[in-house]
Backbone as a printed PyTorch tensor [residue, N CA C, xyz], in Angstrom:
tensor([[[  0.7650,  -1.4360,   0.4560],
         [  0.0740,   0.1060,   0.0340],
         [  1.0070,   0.9530,   0.0000]],

        [[  0.7020,   2.0890,  -0.8780],
         [  1.3000,   3.4900,  -1.1740],
         [  1.2650,   4.3170,   0.0830]],

        [[  1.8210,   4.9310,   0.8860],
         [  1.5340,   6.0820,   1.6750],
         [  2.4250,   7.3410,   1.5540]],

        [[  1.9890,   8.1940,   1.8730],
         [  2.1630,   9.6670,   1.7310],
         [  4.0320,   9.8930,   2.6880]],

        [[  4.9070,  10.1810,   1.8200],
         [  6.4000,  10.2300,   2.8420],
         [  7.1210,  11.7260,   1.8660]],

        [[  7.5750,  12.0740,   3.2130],
         [  8.3410,  13.6570,   2.9410],
         [  9.8890,  13.7100,   2.1070]],

        [[ 10.0270,  13.8250,   1.4270],
         [ 11.6040,  13.4930,   1.3260],
         [ 12.3120,  14.7420,   1.0500]],

        [[ 13.3860,  14.7480,   1.8940],
         [ 14.2480,  16.1230,   1.9150],
         [ 15.4730,  15.9540,   1.5530]],

        [[ 16.0170,  16.1470,   0.6030],
         [ 17.6270,  16.4040,   0.1420],
         [ 18.1540,  17.8990,   0.9390]],

        [[ 19.4180,  17.3200,   1.1270],
         [ 20.6020,  18.6810,   1.5010],
         [ 21.3720,  18.8880,   1.3440]],

        [[ 22.3370,  19.5720,   1.0180],
         [ 23.7570,  19.6360,   0.5090],
         [ 24.3850,  18.9770,   1.7720]],

        [[ 25.2730,  17.8040,   1.8530],
         [ 25.8930,  17.8630,   3.0530],
         [ 27.6380,  18.4980,   2.7550]],

        [[ 27.9470,  18.9200,   4.1430],
         [ 29.5600,  19.2970,   3.9990],
         [ 30.6960,  18.6110,   3.1200]],

        [[ 31.1250,  19.1010,   2.1370],
         [ 32.3320,  18.1060,   1.8920],
         [ 31.1530,  17.8840,   0.2530]],

        [[ 30.1060,  18.5820,  -0.0330],
         [ 29.3550,  18.3390,  -0.9600],
         [ 28.2130,  17.3440,  -1.6660]],

        [[ 28.6750,  16.2180,  -0.7080],
         [ 27.4130,  15.1630,  -0.7240],
         [ 26.0910,  15.9100,  -0.7840]],

        [[ 25.4640,  14.6720,  -0.6010],
         [ 23.6680,  14.5600,  -0.6250],
         [ 23.3700,  13.6280,   0.9380]],

        [[ 22.6060,  14.5150,   1.5290],
         [ 21.9670,  13.5730,   2.3100],
         [ 19.9530,  13.8200,   2.4560]],

        [[ 19.9810,  12.8210,   2.4400],
         [ 18.7490,  12.2610,   2.2730],
         [ 17.7380,  11.8480,   3.2910]],

        [[ 16.7890,  12.6470,   4.0520],
         [ 15.5330,  12.5890,   4.9780],
         [ 14.4260,  12.1570,   4.6300]],

        [[ 13.7920,  10.9200,   5.6230],
         [ 12.5840,  10.7680,   5.0950],
         [ 11.5210,  10.6890,   6.1630]],

        [[ 10.1600,  11.4070,   6.3270],
         [  9.5640,  11.4690,   7.4490],
         [  7.7910,  11.3220,   6.6470]],

        [[  7.3530,  10.2790,   7.5460],
         [  6.5940,   9.7850,   7.1510],
         [  5.3300,  10.7000,   7.8740]],

        [[  3.7740,  10.5970,   6.7650],
         [  2.8980,  11.4720,   7.3070],
         [  1.7470,  10.9450,   6.7950]],

        [[  0.5030,  11.6880,   7.7610],
         [ -0.9240,  10.4010,   7.6000],
         [ -1.4440,  10.8320,   6.3480]],

        [[ -1.1170,  12.0270,   5.5130],
         [ -1.7580,  12.7110,   4.2800],
         [ -0.9550,  13.1440,   3.6820]],

        [[ -1.4030,  13.5910,   2.1690],
         [ -0.7660,  15.0330,   1.1380],
         [ -1.2250,  16.0040,   2.2950]],

        [[ -1.9260,  16.6540,   2.5960],
         [ -1.9950,  17.6740,   3.2570],
         [ -1.0820,  17.6510,   4.6720]],

        [[ -1.0640,  17.0390,   5.5710],
         [  0.0180,  16.4280,   6.6340],
         [  1.6010,  17.0310,   5.8310]],

        [[  1.4890,  16.2330,   4.9430],
         [  3.2780,  16.4640,   4.3270],
         [  3.5290,  17.6660,   3.8970]],

        [[  2.4300,  18.0810,   3.2190],
         [  2.9710,  19.7250,   2.3680],
         [  2.9680,  20.3370,   3.8240]],

        [[  2.3140,  20.3710,   4.5300],
         [  2.5060,  21.2930,   6.0160],
         [  4.0220,  20.9120,   6.6270]],

        [[  4.5650,  20.0130,   6.3830],
         [  5.7290,  19.5860,   7.2110],
         [  7.1320,  20.3380,   6.0840]],

        [[  6.4570,  19.6500,   4.8590],
         [  7.4500,  20.4440,   3.9170],
         [  7.8290,  21.7400,   4.3570]],

        [[  6.8340,  22.2160,   4.5790],
         [  6.8120,  24.0150,   3.8840],
         [  8.0340,  24.4030,   6.0710]],

        [[  7.5070,  23.1320,   7.1890],
         [  8.2090,  23.6460,   8.1330],
         [  9.5800,  23.1220,   8.6000]],

        [[  9.8120,  21.8390,   7.5620],
         [ 11.0680,  21.6510,   7.5760],
         [ 12.1100,  22.3680,   6.4360]],

        [[ 11.7570,  22.6900,   5.9520],
         [ 12.4600,  23.4890,   4.7250],
         [ 12.8150,  24.9590,   5.7410]],

        [[ 11.8200,  25.7810,   6.2190],
         [ 12.1080,  26.9600,   7.0500],
         [ 13.1310,  26.3540,   8.1700]],

        [[ 12.8210,  25.2520,   8.7170],
         [ 14.1990,  24.9450,   9.6110],
         [ 15.5410,  24.6980,   9.3300]],

        [[ 15.4710,  23.7150,   8.3330],
         [ 17.1440,  23.7650,   7.7940],
         [ 17.5030,  25.3600,   7.0700]],

        [[ 16.5790,  25.4790,   6.7740],
         [ 17.5050,  26.7320,   5.6280],
         [ 18.0690,  27.7810,   7.0800]],

        [[ 17.2270,  27.9190,   8.0510],
         [ 17.2160,  28.8930,   9.0630],
         [ 18.6510,  28.2380,  10.1740]],

        [[ 18.5410,  27.4980,  10.1160],
         [ 20.3420,  26.2070,  10.3250],
         [ 21.0220,  26.3660,   9.1960]],

        [[ 21.2490,  27.1590,   8.4630],
         [ 22.1200,  27.3460,   7.4380],
         [ 22.2090,  26.5690,   6.9410]],

        [[ 21.2120,  25.5960,   6.5880],
         [ 21.5770,  23.8400,   5.3420],
         [ 20.7470,  24.3960,   4.2200]],

        [[ 21.6380,  23.9060,   2.8810],
         [ 20.9300,  24.3200,   1.4770],
         [ 19.9000,  23.2040,   1.5250]],

        [[ 19.0950,  23.6910,   1.5600],
         [ 17.9480,  22.1880,   0.9680],
         [ 17.9580,  22.2740,  -0.6880]],

        [[ 17.9780,  21.2890,  -1.7150],
         [ 17.7870,  20.8210,  -2.8170],
         [ 16.7900,  20.3740,  -2.8310]],

        [[ 15.7420,  19.7750,  -2.1570],
         [ 14.8880,  19.1940,  -2.5500],
         [ 13.8950,  19.0220,  -1.4280]],

        [[ 12.9780,  19.8660,  -1.0330],
         [ 11.8650,  19.1070,   0.0420],
         [ 10.9000,  18.8690,  -0.8770]],

        [[  9.9310,  17.2860,  -0.9020],
         [  9.0520,  17.3300,  -2.3110],
         [  7.8740,  15.9480,  -1.0960]],

        [[  6.7760,  15.9550,  -1.5020],
         [  6.0500,  15.0780,  -0.9630],
         [  6.1270,  13.3650,  -2.4050]],

        [[  5.9870,  12.9030,  -1.5750],
         [  5.6950,  11.6900,  -2.6320],
         [  5.2240,  10.2820,  -1.6460]],

        [[  4.6510,   9.5200,  -2.4320],
         [  3.9100,   8.0210,  -2.1870],
         [  5.1930,   7.0260,  -2.2360]],

        [[  4.7300,   5.8980,  -1.5260],
         [  5.8810,   4.7000,  -1.6380],
         [  5.2040,   3.4410,   0.0330]],

        [[  6.0870,   2.6140,  -0.7860],
         [  5.4510,   1.0710,  -0.0280],
         [  6.4760,   0.6500,   0.6810]],

        [[  7.6960,   1.4750,   0.7290],
         [  8.3490,   1.5550,   1.4230],
         [  8.7060,   1.6340,   3.1590]],

        [[  8.6630,   0.6990,   4.4400],
         [  9.0710,   1.0740,   5.9570],
         [ 10.3030,   2.0150,   5.6560]],

        [[ 10.6280,   2.5770,   6.4000],
         [ 11.8630,   3.5160,   6.7460],
         [ 12.3970,   3.2620,   8.1550]],

        [[ 13.1330,   3.4580,   8.3090],
         [ 13.6950,   3.3770,   9.8800],
         [ 13.7750,   4.8780,  10.3120]],

        [[ 13.3210,   5.1710,  11.5020],
         [ 12.5960,   6.7430,  11.9660],
         [ 13.6220,   7.6410,  11.8040]],

        [[ 13.8510,   8.8020,  11.7390],
         [ 14.5320,   9.8900,  11.3390],
         [ 14.9170,  10.1860,  12.4500]],

        [[ 16.4070,  10.6800,  12.9150],
         [ 17.0380,  11.2390,  14.3720],
         [ 16.9570,  12.6950,  14.0510]],

        [[ 16.8200,  13.2020,  15.0900],
         [ 17.6420,  14.4170,  14.6800],
         [ 18.9450,  14.8080,  15.4180]],

        [[ 19.3560,  13.6350,  15.8490],
         [ 20.6320,  13.8520,  16.5790],
         [ 21.5940,  13.4250,  15.7230]],

        [[ 21.0420,  12.6110,  14.4710],
         [ 21.7620,  11.8600,  13.5550],
         [ 23.2410,  12.1680,  13.1190]],

        [[ 24.4520,  12.0000,  13.3720],
         [ 25.6410,  12.4890,  13.0200],
         [ 25.9530,  12.3560,  11.1780]],

        [[ 26.7050,  13.5260,  11.2970],
         [ 27.3150,  13.1100,   9.5120],
         [ 28.1080,  11.6880,   9.3580]],

        [[ 28.3080,  11.1410,  10.3950],
         [ 28.9440,   9.3400,  10.1850],
         [ 28.3020,   8.4280,  10.2700]],

        [[ 27.0010,   8.9650,  10.5330],
         [ 25.7670,   7.6760,  10.6670],
         [ 25.1040,   7.8480,   9.1690]],

        [[ 25.1060,   8.6380,   8.4880],
         [ 24.2430,   8.4790,   7.5280],
         [ 25.5360,   7.3020,   6.2350]],

        [[ 24.8340,   6.2750,   6.6730],
         [ 25.6860,   5.2200,   6.0470],
         [ 24.5670,   4.1580,   4.9780]],

        [[ 23.7460,   4.8550,   4.8130],
         [ 22.7140,   4.2390,   4.0720],
         [ 23.0620,   4.7450,   1.9790]],

        [[ 22.9610,   3.8620,   1.5170],
         [ 22.7870,   4.6030,  -0.0790],
         [ 21.3040,   4.4910,  -0.2610]],

        [[ 21.0820,   5.7120,  -1.2590],
         [ 19.6110,   6.1110,  -1.7360],
         [ 19.8750,   6.4450,  -3.5670]],

        [[ 19.0770,   6.2720,  -4.1890],
         [ 18.9890,   6.6840,  -5.2590],
         [ 17.6850,   7.3720,  -5.2990]],

        [[ 17.5560,   9.1330,  -5.2630],
         [ 16.6030,   9.1500,  -5.4390],
         [ 16.3300,  10.1600,  -6.7230]],

        [[ 15.1530,   9.8740,  -7.7850],
         [ 14.7920,  10.5500,  -8.9390],
         [ 13.2320,  11.0840,  -8.8420]],

        [[ 13.7150,  12.7100,  -9.3080],
         [ 13.0140,  13.6620,  -9.1030],
         [ 12.3270,  13.6500, -10.2890]],

        [[ 11.1140,  13.1930, -10.6670],
         [ 10.5660,  13.6300, -11.9410],
         [  9.7480,  15.0290, -11.7340]],

        [[  8.5690,  15.5650, -12.6330],
         [  7.8300,  16.5690, -12.2290],
         [  7.1430,  16.2460, -10.9530]],

        [[  6.5760,  15.9410, -10.5330],
         [  6.2210,  15.6260,  -9.2780],
         [  6.6150,  13.9190,  -8.8440]],

        [[  6.5110,  13.8820,  -7.2150],
         [  6.7450,  12.8660,  -6.4810],
         [  8.3880,  12.6620,  -6.3870]],

        [[  8.5360,  11.5990,  -6.1920],
         [  9.9140,  10.8720,  -5.9790],
         [ 10.0070,   9.6960,  -5.9030]],

        [[ 11.0600,   8.9530,  -6.2260],
         [ 11.5070,   7.3500,  -6.7260],
         [ 12.3050,   7.2780,  -5.4710]],

        [[ 12.0730,   6.5630,  -4.7470],
         [ 12.8700,   6.4840,  -3.9760],
         [ 13.7100,   5.1220,  -3.9310]],

        [[ 14.8570,   4.8600,  -4.0900],
         [ 15.4190,   3.4000,  -4.4920],
         [ 16.6990,   3.0150,  -3.2880]],

        [[ 16.4350,   2.1530,  -1.9870],
         [ 17.7560,   2.1550,  -1.7920],
         [ 18.5470,   1.2150,  -2.3090]],

        [[ 19.8570,   1.1560,  -2.4380],
         [ 21.0650,   1.1960,  -3.2630],
         [ 21.8150,  -0.0300,  -2.0470]],

        [[ 22.0780,  -1.3460,  -3.0340],
         [ 22.9790,  -1.7700,  -2.2410],
         [ 24.5210,  -1.8550,  -2.3030]],

        [[ 25.6380,  -2.0420,  -1.5490],
         [ 26.5410,  -1.7140,  -1.3380],
         [ 27.2420,  -1.4700,  -2.4080]],

        [[ 27.1630,  -2.4740,  -4.1520],
         [ 27.6850,  -2.5190,  -5.1210],
         [ 26.9700,  -2.2830,  -6.1670]],

        [[ 25.9700,  -1.6580,  -5.6700],
         [ 25.1120,  -0.6980,  -6.6090],
         [ 25.5010,   0.8700,  -7.0000]],

        [[ 25.2800,   1.0100,  -8.2960],
         [ 26.2310,   1.9590,  -8.7720],
         [ 25.0150,   3.0810,  -9.1630]],

        [[ 25.3050,   4.6240,  -8.5600],
         [ 24.6710,   5.2750,  -9.1420],
         [ 24.9740,   6.6580,  -9.7140]],

        [[ 24.3750,   7.1030, -10.6930],
         [ 25.5340,   8.1710, -11.5500],
         [ 24.2060,   9.3190, -11.3540]],

        [[ 24.8690,  10.0080, -10.7110],
         [ 23.8570,  11.7140, -10.0850],
         [ 23.6800,  12.1310, -11.0390]],

        [[ 22.5790,  12.7490, -11.7050],
         [ 21.9030,  13.6660, -12.6620],
         [ 21.3060,  14.7750, -12.0310]],

        [[ 21.7430,  15.8320, -11.3870],
         [ 21.0080,  16.8800, -10.7100],
         [ 20.5110,  17.7120, -11.3340]],

        [[ 21.0720,  17.6470, -12.8810],
         [ 20.6090,  18.9260, -13.6990],
         [ 19.2360,  18.2990, -14.6870]],

        [[ 19.4350,  16.3220, -14.9300],
         [ 18.4390,  16.3110, -15.5430],
         [ 17.0860,  16.0860, -15.7150]],

        [[ 16.5110,  16.0560, -17.0600],
         [ 15.0320,  16.0600, -16.5570],
         [ 14.6790,  14.4010, -16.4130]],

        [[ 14.0300,  13.7280, -15.7560],
         [ 14.1090,  13.8670, -14.3810],
         [ 15.9750,  14.0070, -13.3540]],

        [[ 15.3920,  14.8820, -12.6020],
         [ 17.3860,  14.9220, -11.5820],
         [ 17.0150,  13.4150, -11.0460]],

        [[ 18.3600,  12.7890, -11.1910],
         [ 18.7760,  11.9730, -10.0260],
         [ 19.9460,  12.6030,  -8.7350]],

        [[ 19.3760,  11.3310,  -7.8610],
         [ 20.0960,  12.0780,  -7.1360],
         [ 21.1030,  11.2710,  -6.1380]],

        [[ 22.3720,  10.5220,  -6.1210],
         [ 22.3040,   9.9440,  -5.2750],
         [ 23.0520,  10.4350,  -3.6740]],

        [[ 22.7810,   9.6960,  -2.6790],
         [ 22.1500,  10.8230,  -1.2090],
         [ 22.6490,   9.2180,  -0.1200]],

        [[ 23.4010,   9.8890,   0.9280],
         [ 23.3700,   8.8340,   1.9990],
         [ 22.3520,   9.2390,   2.8220]],

        [[ 22.1780,   8.5200,   3.8750],
         [ 21.0920,   8.4760,   5.5190],
         [ 20.8850,   8.2540,   6.1500]],

        [[ 20.8020,   8.3950,   7.3500],
         [ 21.0060,   7.5480,   8.5030],
         [ 19.7560,   6.7600,   8.6800]],

        [[ 18.6900,   6.7460,   7.9340],
         [ 17.8550,   6.1480,   7.6650],
         [ 17.5510,   4.7610,   6.8330]],

        [[ 17.5790,   3.4570,   7.1510],
         [ 17.1830,   2.4180,   6.2210],
         [ 16.5530,   1.6000,   5.9160]],

        [[ 16.0990,   0.7690,   5.6750],
         [ 14.6360,   0.1820,   5.6120],
         [ 14.3110,  -0.5510,   6.8900]],

        [[ 13.3380,  -0.1210,   6.9880],
         [ 13.0900,  -1.0340,   8.4090],
         [ 12.7810,  -2.7480,   8.4360]],

        [[ 13.1110,  -2.9740,   9.5130],
         [ 13.0970,  -4.8240,   8.8580],
         [ 12.0220,  -4.8520,   9.6330]],

        [[ 11.1370,  -5.9380,   8.6500],
         [ 10.1030,  -6.4720,   9.6900],
         [ 10.3270,  -7.5110,  10.6420]],

        [[  9.8760,  -7.8870,  11.5570],
         [  9.7680,  -9.0350,  12.9040],
         [ 10.6460,  -8.0140,  14.4680]]])
């Protein structure tokens, strides 16, 4: 079943891209979260590459505000079509070719969040 998720890509120190994912009850709540999160991150001096709502069947580990840069160990490919986002977890040996200026844009990102394991 697809559920709404806020996809936030930020520019990390050193030029990499970080990904944060936050679940939402519905599209309206997701849009409200996107506005707030963008303001908070930009107010903290971070560069927000993109903050948009999408739908996914994936379940993510919880987001932690205290995640340190070194804990961003999960690799993701995020494709940004005109609306929504395609979020793909990458295995260690999977390649990712970033194309941030392409249509659709493709970002290769690191995240402290991974796929939640059932059980």
